[in-house]
């Protein structure tokens, strides 16, 4: 129960990677705030799983690409639990395999609204409200350190929050708060690989670039997020942790 007594807020935690992280925190003793934007049913399922592990948990609907909604989300968390110790800026959207020459203004506006503006103001709210000694984690992407064709828009939209993490780590480090970015590679069973079989040509080609022989799972990412949320990670801040199985892409 390494997170016993902690309160964790994970954006975009009704399903996929965010849910895995939130549930891991709950299993380790944290009270959790589960956030969703539109689809309530998966959020309620995540809530049931969290409470089944013995955690206190709430569900809060909020579109974290809107600053007013972010403020509502954080206030709901504080009203329910009285404090925040861990914040994970996870909510995002993937739009990949698009050459730069084919990206539209609508594509750009969508990804930058959700992947850039959203995390910026979530991290800002976290800095304002997190308790001294807290942990802030930005869920970035390995694409920001491994440029490749078709990821120009997605990788660019995920890059700016990493810079903010480094600044924020310096601005609030005196409070004992750590701020880090986690850079997972593609996640098997989540994101663009939700429901995708191992026979998919794109997936097979990607596997050929990964020395460990498989994609990451959401549980792999939750392992590292758990460490970054724990007191043992105190001396790691302002960092980018790449976890892509040694992929050459």
Coordinates of C-alpha atoms in Angstrom, one line a residue:
X1 CA 0.0 0.0 0.0
X2 CA 2.7 2.4 -1.0
X3 CA 0.2 5.2 -1.8
X4 CA -1.9 4.8 1.3
X5 CA -3.3 8.2 2.4
X6 CA -2.6 9.8 -1.0
X7 CA -5.2 11.4 -3.3
X8 CA -4.7 11.0 -7.0
X9 CA -6.3 12.7 -10.0
X10 CA -5.8 11.1 -13.4
X11 CA -7.3 12.9 -16.5
X12 CA -8.8 10.7 -19.2
X13 CA -9.0 7.8 -16.8
X14 CA -12.3 6.1 -17.8
X15 CA -10.5 3.6 -20.1
X16 CA -7.2 2.6 -21.7
X17 CA -3.9 3.8 -20.2
X18 CA -5.5 6.3 -17.9
X19 CA -7.8 3.7 -16.3
X20 CA -4.8 1.3 -15.8
X21 CA -2.9 4.1 -14.0
X22 CA -5.8 5.2 -11.8
X23 CA -6.7 1.6 -10.8
X24 CA -3.1 0.9 -10.0
X25 CA -3.1 3.9 -7.7
X26 CA -6.3 2.6 -6.1
X27 CA -4.8 -0.8 -5.6
X28 CA -1.8 0.8 -3.8
X29 CA -4.1 2.6 -1.4
X30 CA -4.7 6.0 -3.0
X31 CA -8.1 7.6 -3.2
X32 CA -8.7 8.4 -6.9
X33 CA -10.5 10.9 -9.1
X34 CA -11.6 9.3 -12.3
X35 CA -12.2 11.8 -15.2
X36 CA -14.0 11.4 -18.4
X37 CA -15.1 13.8 -21.2
X38 CA -18.2 12.2 -22.8
X39 CA -18.8 8.5 -22.3
X40 CA -20.0 7.9 -18.7
X41 CA -20.4 4.2 -18.8
X42 CA -16.7 3.3 -18.9
X43 CA -16.0 5.8 -16.1
X44 CA -18.6 4.1 -13.9
X45 CA -17.0 0.7 -14.6
X46 CA -13.6 2.2 -13.6
X47 CA -15.2 3.6 -10.4
X48 CA -16.6 0.2 -9.5
X49 CA -13.2 -1.4 -10.0
X50 CA -11.5 1.2 -7.9
X51 CA -13.9 0.9 -5.0
X52 CA -13.7 -2.9 -5.2
X53 CA -10.0 -2.6 -4.3
X54 CA -10.9 -0.7 -1.2
X55 CA -10.2 2.9 -2.4
X56 CA -12.5 5.9 -2.1
X57 CA -13.2 7.2 -5.6
X58 CA -15.3 9.6 -7.5
X59 CA -16.1 10.2 -11.1
X60 CA -16.0 13.7 -12.6
X61 CA -17.1 14.7 -16.1
X62 CA -14.8 17.4 -17.5
X63 CA -13.4 18.2 -20.9
X64 CA -9.8 19.1 -20.0
X65 CA -9.3 21.0 -23.2
X66 CA -11.5 23.7 -21.6
X67 CA -9.9 25.8 -18.8
X68 CA -13.2 26.2 -17.0
X69 CA -13.8 22.5 -17.0
X70 CA -10.3 21.9 -15.6
X71 CA -11.1 24.2 -12.7
X72 CA -14.3 22.3 -12.1
X73 CA -12.5 19.0 -12.1
X74 CA -9.9 20.1 -9.5
X75 CA -12.5 21.8 -7.3
X76 CA -14.6 18.6 -7.3
X77 CA -11.5 16.6 -6.2
X78 CA -10.7 19.1 -3.4
X79 CA -14.3 19.1 -2.3
X80 CA -14.4 15.3 -2.1
X81 CA -11.0 14.6 -0.5
X82 CA -9.7 17.9 0.8
X83 CA -6.3 17.7 -0.9
X84 CA -4.4 16.4 -4.0
X85 CA -1.1 14.5 -3.8
X86 CA -0.8 13.1 -7.3
X87 CA -1.9 14.5 -10.6
X88 CA -1.4 12.7 -13.9
X89 CA -2.1 14.7 -17.1
X90 CA -3.0 11.8 -19.3
X91 CA -6.0 12.8 -21.4
X92 CA -5.1 13.0 -25.1
X93 CA -6.0 12.0 -28.6
X94 CA -4.0 10.1 -31.2
X95 CA -4.1 11.0 -34.9
X96 CA -1.2 9.3 -36.7
X97 CA 0.1 8.1 -40.1
X98 CA -0.7 11.5 -41.7
X99 CA 2.0 13.1 -43.8
X100 CA 2.7 16.7 -42.9
X101 CA 1.6 17.8 -46.4
X102 CA -1.9 16.3 -45.7
X103 CA -2.6 17.8 -42.3
X104 CA -5.5 20.2 -42.2
X105 CA -6.2 23.1 -39.9
X106 CA -9.0 21.2 -38.3
X107 CA -6.6 18.3 -37.5
X108 CA -4.1 20.8 -36.0
X109 CA -6.7 22.6 -33.9
X110 CA -8.1 19.3 -32.5
X111 CA -4.8 17.9 -31.5
X112 CA -3.3 21.1 -30.1
X113 CA -6.6 21.8 -28.1
X114 CA -6.5 18.4 -26.5
X115 CA -2.8 17.4 -26.4
X116 CA -1.2 20.8 -25.8
X117 CA -3.6 23.3 -24.3
X118 CA -5.3 20.6 -22.1
X119 CA -2.1 19.4 -20.4
X120 CA -0.7 22.9 -20.1
X121 CA -3.6 24.1 -18.0
X122 CA -3.9 20.7 -16.1
X123 CA -0.3 21.1 -15.1
X124 CA -0.9 24.7 -14.1
X125 CA -3.9 23.7 -11.9
X126 CA -1.8 20.9 -10.5
X127 CA 0.9 23.3 -9.5
X128 CA -1.6 25.6 -7.8
X129 CA -3.4 22.9 -5.9
X130 CA -1.1 20.0 -5.2
X131 CA 0.1 19.4 -1.7
X132 CA 3.7 20.0 -0.7
X133 CA 5.6 16.8 -1.5
X134 CA 3.2 16.0 -4.3
X135 CA 3.9 14.2 -7.6
X136 CA 2.9 15.6 -11.1
X137 CA 3.2 13.3 -14.1
X138 CA 2.7 14.3 -17.7
X139 CA 1.9 11.4 -20.1
X140 CA 3.8 12.3 -23.2
X141 CA 4.8 10.0 -26.0
X142 CA 7.9 8.2 -27.4
X143 CA 7.1 9.9 -30.7
X144 CA 8.5 13.2 -29.2
X145 CA 12.0 11.7 -29.0
X146 CA 11.8 9.4 -32.0
X147 CA 10.6 11.5 -35.0
X148 CA 9.2 9.4 -37.8
X149 CA 7.0 9.9 -40.9
X150 CA 3.3 10.3 -40.2
X151 CA 3.8 11.6 -36.7
X152 CA 4.5 15.2 -37.4
X153 CA 1.3 16.6 -36.0
X154 CA 0.9 14.1 -33.1
X155 CA 4.5 14.4 -32.0
X156 CA 4.5 18.1 -32.2
X157 CA 1.3 18.4 -30.1
X158 CA 2.8 16.2 -27.4
X159 CA 6.1 18.0 -27.3
X160 CA 5.2 21.4 -25.7
X161 CA 4.0 20.0 -22.4
X162 CA 7.4 18.3 -21.9
X163 CA 9.1 21.7 -21.9
X164 CA 6.6 23.0 -19.4
X165 CA 7.4 20.0 -17.1
X166 CA 11.0 21.1 -17.0
X167 CA 10.1 24.7 -16.2
X168 CA 7.5 23.7 -13.6
X169 CA 10.0 21.3 -11.9
X170 CA 12.2 24.3 -11.2
X171 CA 9.4 26.6 -10.2
X172 CA 7.8 24.4 -7.5
X173 CA 10.7 22.1 -6.6
X174 CA 11.2 24.0 -3.3
X175 CA 7.9 22.6 -2.1
X176 CA 9.1 19.1 -2.5
X177 CA 6.9 18.6 -5.6
X178 CA 8.4 16.5 -8.4
X179 CA 7.2 17.0 -12.1
X180 CA 8.2 14.5 -14.7
X181 CA 7.1 13.3 -18.2
X182 CA 6.6 9.6 -19.0
X183 CA 7.1 8.7 -22.7
X184 CA 5.5 5.4 -23.5
X185 CA 5.7 3.8 -26.9
X186 CA 2.6 2.3 -28.6
X187 CA 0.4 0.5 -26.1
X188 CA -1.0 -2.9 -27.0
X189 CA -4.8 -2.9 -26.6
X190 CA -5.0 0.9 -26.1
X191 CA -5.0 4.0 -28.3
X192 CA -4.6 3.2 -31.9
X193 CA -4.0 -0.4 -31.1
X194 CA -7.4 -0.9 -29.3
X195 CA -8.8 -4.2 -30.7
X196 CA -5.9 -4.6 -33.2
X197 CA -4.7 -8.2 -33.7
X198 CA -1.0 -9.2 -33.9
X199 CA -1.6 -9.9 -37.6
X200 CA -2.1 -6.2 -38.4
X201 CA 0.7 -5.2 -40.9
X202 CA 1.4 -1.9 -39.1
X203 CA 1.7 -3.7 -35.8
X204 CA 3.9 -6.4 -37.2
X205 CA 6.3 -3.8 -38.8
X206 CA 6.4 -2.0 -35.5
X207 CA 7.2 -5.1 -33.5
X208 CA 10.3 -5.7 -35.8
X209 CA 11.8 -2.5 -34.4
X210 CA 11.4 -3.5 -30.7
X211 CA 14.3 -5.6 -29.3
X212 CA 12.2 -6.9 -26.4
X213 CA 9.8 -8.4 -28.9
X214 CA 6.5 -6.9 -27.9
X215 CA 4.6 -3.6 -27.4
X216 CA 4.1 -2.1 -24.0
X217 CA 1.0 -2.9 -22.1
X218 CA -1.0 -0.4 -20.0
X219 CA 0.2 -2.3 -16.9
X220 CA 3.8 -1.7 -17.9
X221 CA 3.1 2.0 -18.0
X222 CA 1.3 1.8 -14.7
X223 CA 4.4 0.2 -13.1
X224 CA 6.5 3.3 -14.0
X225 CA 3.7 5.8 -13.1
X226 CA 3.3 4.1 -9.7
X227 CA 7.1 4.6 -9.1
X228 CA 6.9 8.2 -10.1
X229 CA 3.9 8.8 -7.8
X230 CA 5.6 7.2 -4.9
X231 CA 7.8 8.8 -2.3
X232 CA 10.8 6.8 -3.5
X233 CA 11.0 8.8 -6.7
X234 CA 11.7 12.1 -4.8
X235 CA 15.1 12.8 -6.4
X236 CA 13.8 12.4 -10.0
X237 CA 12.3 15.6 -11.3
X238 CA 12.2 17.6 -14.5
X239 CA 12.9 14.3 -16.4
X240 CA 11.7 12.5 -19.5
X241 CA 11.4 8.7 -18.9
X242 CA 11.3 6.9 -22.3
X243 CA 9.8 3.4 -22.2
X244 CA 9.6 2.0 -25.7
X245 CA 11.3 -1.4 -25.3
X246 CA 14.4 0.0 -27.0
X247 CA 12.6 0.6 -30.3
X248 CA 14.7 2.0 -33.1
X249 CA 11.7 4.0 -34.3

